[in-house]
PDB file of C-alpha atoms in Angstrom:
ATOM      1  CA  ARG F   1      63.415 -22.698  77.605  1.00  0.00           C
ATOM      2  CA  LYS F   2      65.969 -22.804  75.868  1.00  0.00           C
ATOM      3  CA  GLU F   3      66.192 -22.160  72.199  1.00  0.00           C
ATOM      4  CA  VAL F   4      68.168 -25.398  71.926  1.00  0.00           C
ATOM      5  CA  GLU F   5      68.585 -28.425  73.897  1.00  0.00           C
ATOM      6  CA  GLN F   6      70.712 -31.096  74.135  1.00  0.00           C
ATOM      7  CA  ASP F   7      71.589 -33.827  77.010  1.00  0.00           C
ATOM      8  CA  PRO F   8      74.963 -32.140  78.162  1.00  0.00           C
ATOM      9  CA  GLY F   9      76.219 -36.530  78.891  1.00  0.00           C
ATOM     10  CA  PRO F  10      78.405 -37.511  79.172  1.00  0.00           C
ATOM     11  CA  PHE F  11      78.141 -39.893  77.131  1.00  0.00           C
ATOM     12  CA  ASN F  12      81.158 -42.499  77.865  1.00  0.00           C
ATOM     13  CA  VAL F  13      81.694 -45.099  74.927  1.00  0.00           C
ATOM     14  CA  PRO F  14      84.512 -48.074  73.570  1.00  0.00           C
ATOM     15  CA  GLU F  15      86.088 -47.031  70.404  1.00  0.00           C
ATOM     16  CA  GLY F  16      84.404 -49.360  67.689  1.00  0.00           C
ATOM     17  CA  ALA F  17      80.652 -48.103  68.922  1.00  0.00           C
ATOM     18  CA  THR F  18      78.303 -45.552  67.450  1.00  0.00           C
ATOM     19  CA  VAL F  19      76.732 -43.335  69.185  1.00  0.00           C
ATOM     20  CA  ALA F  20      74.085 -40.647  68.010  1.00  0.00           C
ATOM     21  CA  PHE F  21      73.131 -37.637  69.983  1.00  0.00           C
ATOM     22  CA  ASN F  22      70.302 -35.354  69.546  1.00  0.00           C
ATOM     23  CA  CYS F  23      68.923 -31.617  69.530  1.00  0.00           C
ATOM     24  CA  THR F  24      65.871 -29.666  69.429  1.00  0.00           C
ATOM     25  CA  TYR F  25      64.766 -26.361  68.661  1.00  0.00           C
ATOM     26  CA  SER F  26      62.912 -23.711  69.551  1.00  0.00           C
ATOM     27  CA  ASN F  27      62.829 -20.950  66.664  1.00  0.00           C
ATOM     28  CA  SER F  28      60.826 -22.797  63.799  1.00  0.00           C
ATOM     29  CA  ALA F  29      62.972 -19.510  62.540  1.00  0.00           C
ATOM     30  CA  SER F  30      65.645 -20.928  62.023  1.00  0.00           C
ATOM     31  CA  GLN F  31      67.082 -20.829  58.485  1.00  0.00           C
ATOM     32  CA  SER F  32      70.158 -23.216  58.848  1.00  0.00           C
ATOM     33  CA  PHE F  33      71.570 -25.849  60.750  1.00  0.00           C
ATOM     34  CA  PHE F  34      75.151 -27.347  62.042  1.00  0.00           C
ATOM     35  CA  TRP F  35      76.732 -29.541  64.294  1.00  0.00           C
ATOM     36  CA  TYR F  36      80.564 -27.461  65.222  1.00  0.00           C
ATOM     37  CA  ARG F  37      83.127 -29.432  67.153  1.00  0.00           C
ATOM     38  CA  GLN F  38      84.575 -28.365  70.572  1.00  0.00           C
ATOM     39  CA  ASP F  39      87.978 -29.325  72.035  1.00  0.00           C
ATOM     40  CA  CYS F  40      88.766 -28.610  75.460  1.00  0.00           C
ATOM     41  CA  ARG F  41      89.771 -25.015  75.672  1.00  0.00           C
ATOM     42  CA  LYS F  42      89.862 -25.080  72.330  1.00  0.00           C
ATOM     43  CA  GLU F  43      87.336 -22.555  69.750  1.00  0.00           C
ATOM     44  CA  PRO F  44      84.166 -24.469  68.188  1.00  0.00           C
ATOM     45  CA  LYS F  45      85.300 -25.775  64.879  1.00  0.00           C
ATOM     46  CA  LEU F  46      82.260 -26.789  62.238  1.00  0.00           C
ATOM     47  CA  LEU F  47      82.047 -30.516  62.326  1.00  0.00           C
ATOM     48  CA  MET F  48      79.200 -30.329  59.805  1.00  0.00           C
ATOM     49  CA  SER F  49      75.871 -28.444  57.894  1.00  0.00           C
ATOM     50  CA  VAL F  50      73.038 -30.603  58.579  1.00  0.00           C
ATOM     51  CA  TYR F  51      69.627 -30.987  55.929  1.00  0.00           C
ATOM     52  CA  SER F  52      66.778 -32.154  56.233  1.00  0.00           C
ATOM     53  CA  SER F  53      67.436 -34.918  53.510  1.00  0.00           C
ATOM     54  CA  GLY F  54      70.123 -35.947  55.891  1.00  0.00           C
ATOM     55  CA  ASN F  55      74.227 -36.214  55.181  1.00  0.00           C
ATOM     56  CA  GLU F  56      76.798 -38.286  55.776  1.00  0.00           C
ATOM     57  CA  ASP F  57      80.703 -37.573  55.770  1.00  0.00           C
ATOM     58  CA  GLY F  58      82.875 -40.519  56.362  1.00  0.00           C
ATOM     59  CA  ARG F  59      81.573 -41.818  59.440  1.00  0.00           C
ATOM     60  CA  PHE F  60      79.222 -38.962  60.485  1.00  0.00           C
ATOM     61  CA  THR F  61      75.290 -38.666  59.809  1.00  0.00           C
ATOM     62  CA  ALA F  62      73.589 -35.867  60.603  1.00  0.00           C
ATOM     63  CA  GLN F  63      69.977 -35.673  60.233  1.00  0.00           C
ATOM     64  CA  LEU F  64      66.934 -33.056  60.625  1.00  0.00           C
ATOM     65  CA  ASN F  65      63.187 -33.050  60.996  1.00  0.00           C
ATOM     66  CA  ARG F  66      62.128 -29.677  60.729  1.00  0.00           C
ATOM     67  CA  ALA F  67      58.310 -30.910  61.720  1.00  0.00           C
ATOM     68  CA  SER F  68      59.509 -31.970  64.974  1.00  0.00           C
ATOM     69  CA  GLN F  69      62.163 -29.816  65.075  1.00  0.00           C
ATOM     70  CA  TYR F  70      65.319 -32.677  65.852  1.00  0.00           C
ATOM     71  CA  ILE F  71      68.744 -32.287  65.005  1.00  0.00           C
ATOM     72  CA  SER F  72      70.368 -35.471  65.435  1.00  0.00           C
ATOM     73  CA  LEU F  73      74.278 -36.899  65.293  1.00  0.00           C
ATOM     74  CA  LEU F  74      75.056 -40.331  64.301  1.00  0.00           C
ATOM     75  CA  ILE F  75      78.964 -40.625  64.879  1.00  0.00           C
ATOM     76  CA  ARG F  76      79.717 -44.816  63.687  1.00  0.00           C
ATOM     77  CA  ASP F  77      83.158 -46.739  64.268  1.00  0.00           C
ATOM     78  CA  SER F  78      84.353 -44.287  67.605  1.00  0.00           C
ATOM     79  CA  LYS F  79      87.684 -43.366  67.869  1.00  0.00           C
ATOM     80  CA  LEU F  80      89.993 -42.053  70.763  1.00  0.00           C
ATOM     81  CA  SER F  81      90.275 -38.807  68.633  1.00  0.00           C
ATOM     82  CA  ASP F  82      86.648 -38.041  68.421  1.00  0.00           C
ATOM     83  CA  SER F  83      86.558 -37.141  72.154  1.00  0.00           C
ATOM     84  CA  ALA F  84      85.407 -34.236  72.251  1.00  0.00           C
ATOM     85  CA  THR F  85      82.122 -32.164  72.669  1.00  0.00           C
ATOM     86  CA  TYR F  86      79.596 -31.927  70.885  1.00  0.00           C
ATOM     87  CA  LEU F  87      77.956 -28.328  70.275  1.00  0.00           C
ATOM     88  CA  CYS F  88      73.993 -28.471  68.072  1.00  0.00           C
ATOM     89  CA  VAL F  89      74.167 -25.306  66.249  1.00  0.00           C
ATOM     90  CA  LEU F  90      71.516 -23.426  64.236  1.00  0.00           C
ATOM     91  CA  SER F  91      71.393 -19.835  62.002  1.00  0.00           C
ATOM     92  CA  SER F  92      68.153 -16.878  61.852  1.00  0.00           C
ATOM     93  CA  GLY F  93      68.331 -13.550  61.943  1.00  0.00           C
ATOM     94  CA  SER F  94      69.853 -11.115  58.906  1.00  0.00           C
ATOM     95  CA  ALA F  95      73.154 -11.499  59.900  1.00  0.00           C
ATOM     96  CA  ARG F  96      72.985 -15.527  60.573  1.00  0.00           C
ATOM     97  CA  GLN F  97      73.306 -14.945  63.367  1.00  0.00           C
ATOM     98  CA  LEU F  98      74.291 -18.450  65.051  1.00  0.00           C
ATOM     99  CA  THR F  99      72.555 -19.349  68.228  1.00  0.00           C
ATOM    100  CA  PHE F 100      74.619 -22.889  70.771  1.00  0.00           C
ATOM    101  CA  GLY F 101      73.616 -25.614  72.448  1.00  0.00           C
ATOM    102  CA  SER F 102      75.558 -26.234  75.820  1.00  0.00           C
ATOM    103  CA  GLY F 103      76.776 -29.046  74.163  1.00  0.00           C
ATOM    104  CA  THR F 104      77.303 -32.819  74.736  1.00  0.00           C
ATOM    105  CA  GLN F 105      80.525 -34.457  75.954  1.00  0.00           C
ATOM    106  CA  LEU F 106      81.547 -37.941  74.955  1.00  0.00           C
ATOM    107  CA  THR F 107      84.577 -39.992  76.106  1.00  0.00           C
ATOM    108  CA  VAL F 108      85.984 -42.297  73.772  1.00  0.00           C
ATOM    109  CA  LEU F 109      88.063 -44.963  75.751  1.00  0.00           C
ATOM    110  CA  PRO F 110      90.059 -47.472  74.623  1.00  0.00           C
TER     111      PRO F 110
ATOM    112  CA  ASN P   1      96.753 -16.985  55.816  1.00  0.00           C
ATOM    113  CA  ALA P   2      96.558 -16.516  60.152  1.00  0.00           C
ATOM    114  CA  GLY P   3      92.681 -17.102  59.996  1.00  0.00           C
ATOM    115  CA  VAL P   4      90.967 -15.221  62.761  1.00  0.00           C
ATOM    116  CA  THR P   5      93.331 -14.315  65.772  1.00  0.00           C
ATOM    117  CA  GLN P   6      93.029 -12.439  68.876  1.00  0.00           C
ATOM    118  CA  THR P   7      94.707 -10.574  71.650  1.00  0.00           C
ATOM    119  CA  PRO P   8      95.382 -11.277  75.032  1.00  0.00           C
ATOM    120  CA  LYS P   9      94.992 -14.774  75.497  1.00  0.00           C
ATOM    121  CA  PHE P  10      94.770 -14.309  78.669  1.00  0.00           C
ATOM    122  CA  ARG P  11      93.963 -11.160  81.157  1.00  0.00           C
ATOM    123  CA  VAL P  12      92.962 -10.952  84.964  1.00  0.00           C
ATOM    124  CA  LEU P  13      91.632  -7.725  85.283  1.00  0.00           C
ATOM    125  CA  LYS P  14      90.280  -5.853  88.829  1.00  0.00           C
ATOM    126  CA  THR P  15      86.471  -4.950  88.922  1.00  0.00           C
ATOM    127  CA  GLY P  16      86.084  -1.402  87.371  1.00  0.00           C
ATOM    128  CA  GLN P  17      88.656  -1.916  85.199  1.00  0.00           C
ATOM    129  CA  SER P  18      89.039  -0.979  81.580  1.00  0.00           C
ATOM    130  CA  MET P  19      89.943  -3.796  78.682  1.00  0.00           C
ATOM    131  CA  THR P  20      89.758  -4.293  75.261  1.00  0.00           C
ATOM    132  CA  LEU P  21      89.823  -7.217  73.258  1.00  0.00           C
ATOM    133  CA  LEU P  22      91.217  -7.373  70.051  1.00  0.00           C
ATOM    134  CA  CYS P  23      90.220  -9.391  67.346  1.00  0.00           C
ATOM    135  CA  ALA P  24      91.334  -9.506  63.782  1.00  0.00           C
ATOM    136  CA  GLN P  25      91.427 -11.896  60.588  1.00  0.00           C
ATOM    137  CA  ASP P  26      92.800 -11.756  56.922  1.00  0.00           C
ATOM    138  CA  MET P  27      90.306 -13.744  55.093  1.00  0.00           C
ATOM    139  CA  ASN P  28      88.260 -10.623  53.388  1.00  0.00           C
ATOM    140  CA  HIS P  29      85.074 -12.025  55.371  1.00  0.00           C
ATOM    141  CA  GLU P  30      82.657  -8.516  56.354  1.00  0.00           C
ATOM    142  CA  TYR P  31      80.653 -10.265  58.874  1.00  0.00           C
ATOM    143  CA  MET P  32      82.281 -10.717  62.378  1.00  0.00           C
ATOM    144  CA  TYR P  33      80.808 -11.513  66.052  1.00  0.00           C
ATOM    145  CA  TRP P  34      81.412 -11.850  69.630  1.00  0.00           C
ATOM    146  CA  TYR P  35      80.710 -14.405  71.774  1.00  0.00           C
ATOM    147  CA  ARG P  36      81.223 -15.723  74.779  1.00  0.00           C
ATOM    148  CA  GLN P  37      80.873 -18.770  77.114  1.00  0.00           C
ATOM    149  CA  ASP P  38      80.364 -19.942  80.234  1.00  0.00           C
ATOM    150  CA  PRO P  39      81.104 -23.239  81.946  1.00  0.00           C
ATOM    151  CA  GLY P  40      78.673 -25.986  81.216  1.00  0.00           C
ATOM    152  CA  MET P  41      76.673 -23.395  79.048  1.00  0.00           C
ATOM    153  CA  GLY P  42      76.898 -22.614  75.054  1.00  0.00           C
ATOM    154  CA  LEU P  43      78.337 -19.561  73.012  1.00  0.00           C
ATOM    155  CA  ARG P  44      76.715 -16.701  73.480  1.00  0.00           C
ATOM    156  CA  LEU P  45      76.643 -13.577  71.010  1.00  0.00           C
ATOM    157  CA  ILE P  46      77.086 -10.525  72.150  1.00  0.00           C
ATOM    158  CA  HIS P  47      77.075  -8.037  69.676  1.00  0.00           C
ATOM    159  CA  TYR P  48      78.589  -8.502  65.850  1.00  0.00           C
ATOM    160  CA  SER P  49      78.810  -6.501  63.270  1.00  0.00           C
ATOM    161  CA  VAL P  50      78.031  -7.136  58.946  1.00  0.00           C
ATOM    162  CA  GLY P  51      80.338  -4.845  57.984  1.00  0.00           C
ATOM    163  CA  GLU P  52      82.580  -1.804  58.436  1.00  0.00           C
ATOM    164  CA  GLY P  53      81.461   1.198  60.687  1.00  0.00           C
ATOM    165  CA  THR P  54      78.308  -1.155  61.216  1.00  0.00           C
ATOM    166  CA  THR P  55      77.043  -3.365  64.956  1.00  0.00           C
ATOM    167  CA  ALA P  56      74.584  -4.266  66.101  1.00  0.00           C
ATOM    168  CA  LYS P  57      73.159  -5.786  70.132  1.00  0.00           C
ATOM    169  CA  GLY P  58      73.068 -10.016  70.075  1.00  0.00           C
ATOM    170  CA  GLU P  59      71.311 -11.777  73.155  1.00  0.00           C
ATOM    171  CA  VAL P  60      73.927 -10.483  76.405  1.00  0.00           C
ATOM    172  CA  PRO P  61      75.285  -7.330  74.991  1.00  0.00           C
ATOM    173  CA  ASP P  62      74.315  -5.326  78.290  1.00  0.00           C
ATOM    174  CA  GLY P  63      78.550  -3.952  80.133  1.00  0.00           C
ATOM    175  CA  TYR P  64      79.946  -4.684  76.367  1.00  0.00           C
ATOM    176  CA  ASN P  65      80.766  -2.070  73.318  1.00  0.00           C
ATOM    177  CA  VAL P  66      82.448  -2.990  69.948  1.00  0.00           C
ATOM    178  CA  SER P  67      83.941  -0.880  67.316  1.00  0.00           C
ATOM    179  CA  ARG P  68      84.625  -2.029  62.957  1.00  0.00           C
ATOM    180  CA  LEU P  69      86.593   0.852  62.526  1.00  0.00           C
ATOM    181  CA  LYS P  70      88.618  -1.935  59.383  1.00  0.00           C
ATOM    182  CA  LYS P  71      86.942  -4.237  57.992  1.00  0.00           C
ATOM    183  CA  GLN P  72      89.789  -6.700  59.222  1.00  0.00           C
ATOM    184  CA  ASN P  73      89.058  -5.644  62.745  1.00  0.00           C
ATOM    185  CA  PHE P  74      86.316  -6.252  65.716  1.00  0.00           C
ATOM    186  CA  LEU P  75      86.890  -4.288  68.914  1.00  0.00           C
ATOM    187  CA  LEU P  76      85.002  -5.684  72.680  1.00  0.00           C
ATOM    188  CA  GLY P  77      85.326  -3.087  75.217  1.00  0.00           C
ATOM    189  CA  LEU P  78      84.695  -3.833  78.985  1.00  0.00           C
ATOM    190  CA  GLU P  79      84.456  -0.190  80.216  1.00  0.00           C
ATOM    191  CA  SER P  80      83.936  -1.069  83.754  1.00  0.00           C
ATOM    192  CA  ALA P  81      84.764  -4.985  84.363  1.00  0.00           C
ATOM    193  CA  ALA P  82      82.654  -6.802  86.931  1.00  0.00           C
ATOM    194  CA  PRO P  83      82.953 -10.454  87.930  1.00  0.00           C
ATOM    195  CA  SER P  84      80.068 -11.887  85.850  1.00  0.00           C
ATOM    196  CA  GLN P  85      82.030 -11.060  82.907  1.00  0.00           C
ATOM    197  CA  THR P  86      84.943 -13.572  83.826  1.00  0.00           C
ATOM    198  CA  SER P  87      84.175 -15.807  81.007  1.00  0.00           C
ATOM    199  CA  VAL P  88      86.009 -16.946  77.275  1.00  0.00           C
ATOM    200  CA  TYR P  89      85.137 -14.632  74.920  1.00  0.00           C
ATOM    201  CA  PHE P  90      84.875 -16.302  71.041  1.00  0.00           C
ATOM    202  CA  CYS P  91      85.558 -14.053  68.269  1.00  0.00           C
ATOM    203  CA  ALA P  92      84.178 -15.937  64.885  1.00  0.00           C
ATOM    204  CA  SER P  93      83.767 -13.783  61.259  1.00  0.00           C
ATOM    205  CA  LYS P  94      82.621 -15.325  57.720  1.00  0.00           C
ATOM    206  CA  SER P  95      82.315 -13.809  54.264  1.00  0.00           C
ATOM    207  CA  GLY P  96      78.718 -12.494  54.273  1.00  0.00           C
ATOM    208  CA  ASP P  97      75.300 -13.346  54.690  1.00  0.00           C
ATOM    209  CA  ARG P  98      75.264 -16.457  52.470  1.00  0.00           C
ATOM    210  CA  ALA P  99      78.498 -18.027  53.987  1.00  0.00           C
ATOM    211  CA  ASP P 100      77.190 -20.892  56.653  1.00  0.00           C
ATOM    212  CA  GLU P 101      80.788 -21.387  57.922  1.00  0.00           C
ATOM    213  CA  GLN P 102      81.788 -18.946  60.847  1.00  0.00           C
ATOM    214  CA  TYR P 103      85.613 -19.200  61.541  1.00  0.00           C
ATOM    215  CA  PHE P 104      86.760 -18.684  65.114  1.00  0.00           C
ATOM    216  CA  GLY P 105      89.427 -17.628  67.020  1.00  0.00           C
ATOM    217  CA  PRO P 106      91.077 -19.340  69.874  1.00  0.00           C
ATOM    218  CA  GLY P 107      89.137 -17.091  72.139  1.00  0.00           C
ATOM    219  CA  THR P 108      90.575 -15.060  75.211  1.00  0.00           C
ATOM    220  CA  ARG P 109      90.396 -16.349  78.963  1.00  0.00           C
ATOM    221  CA  LEU P 110      89.097 -13.426  81.396  1.00  0.00           C
ATOM    222  CA  THR P 111      89.137 -13.393  84.842  1.00  0.00           C
ATOM    223  CA  VAL P 112      87.871 -10.282  87.308  1.00  0.00           C
ATOM    224  CA  THR P 113      88.609 -10.285  90.527  1.00  0.00           C
TER     225      THR P 113
END
């Protein structure tokens, strides 16, 4: 079983739509959780950290459920510029090594 | 600030050749990491370093060696390249053990024929 599982998609949605991504993880000792964004042939960039209390950054809302080992990302009012691959990431270990999911591809259509 | 830079950007090697990938950061970060990313997969950790002169193995270290002689540089070596090492290699750094965000370089695309 992979440490971090994501639906690979692709998700093709119209502009303005709301889209949700889910992620499950197996390492209960994971310390921190993130969503990273990766554009085609580019490096990953941090989108947002994820907290148990839930957190919001503009159109993006992230949620962590430690009991179910489940992480989610909600994007409201999708823009063309949101088209990318979204990576579910967790950190663990003494050096807070990152473990990445394989990513969910999103295409926002005009 | 250039952030994290990687050299070279692209490289084609023949099986059995050796090469060194250079990662440099100008943010005075303590921690540095090397990852590889294969098509349709997430990044996997090869080696990492928690400070100058220290290195440790990650998830997929076989076939690679690393060195951190200077705080700002982290080198990844392939002694005898194999086609299975065809991948995109990303370097990352972060400031310390309590810092969350890792900053990534633009990647090196390596093809081994």
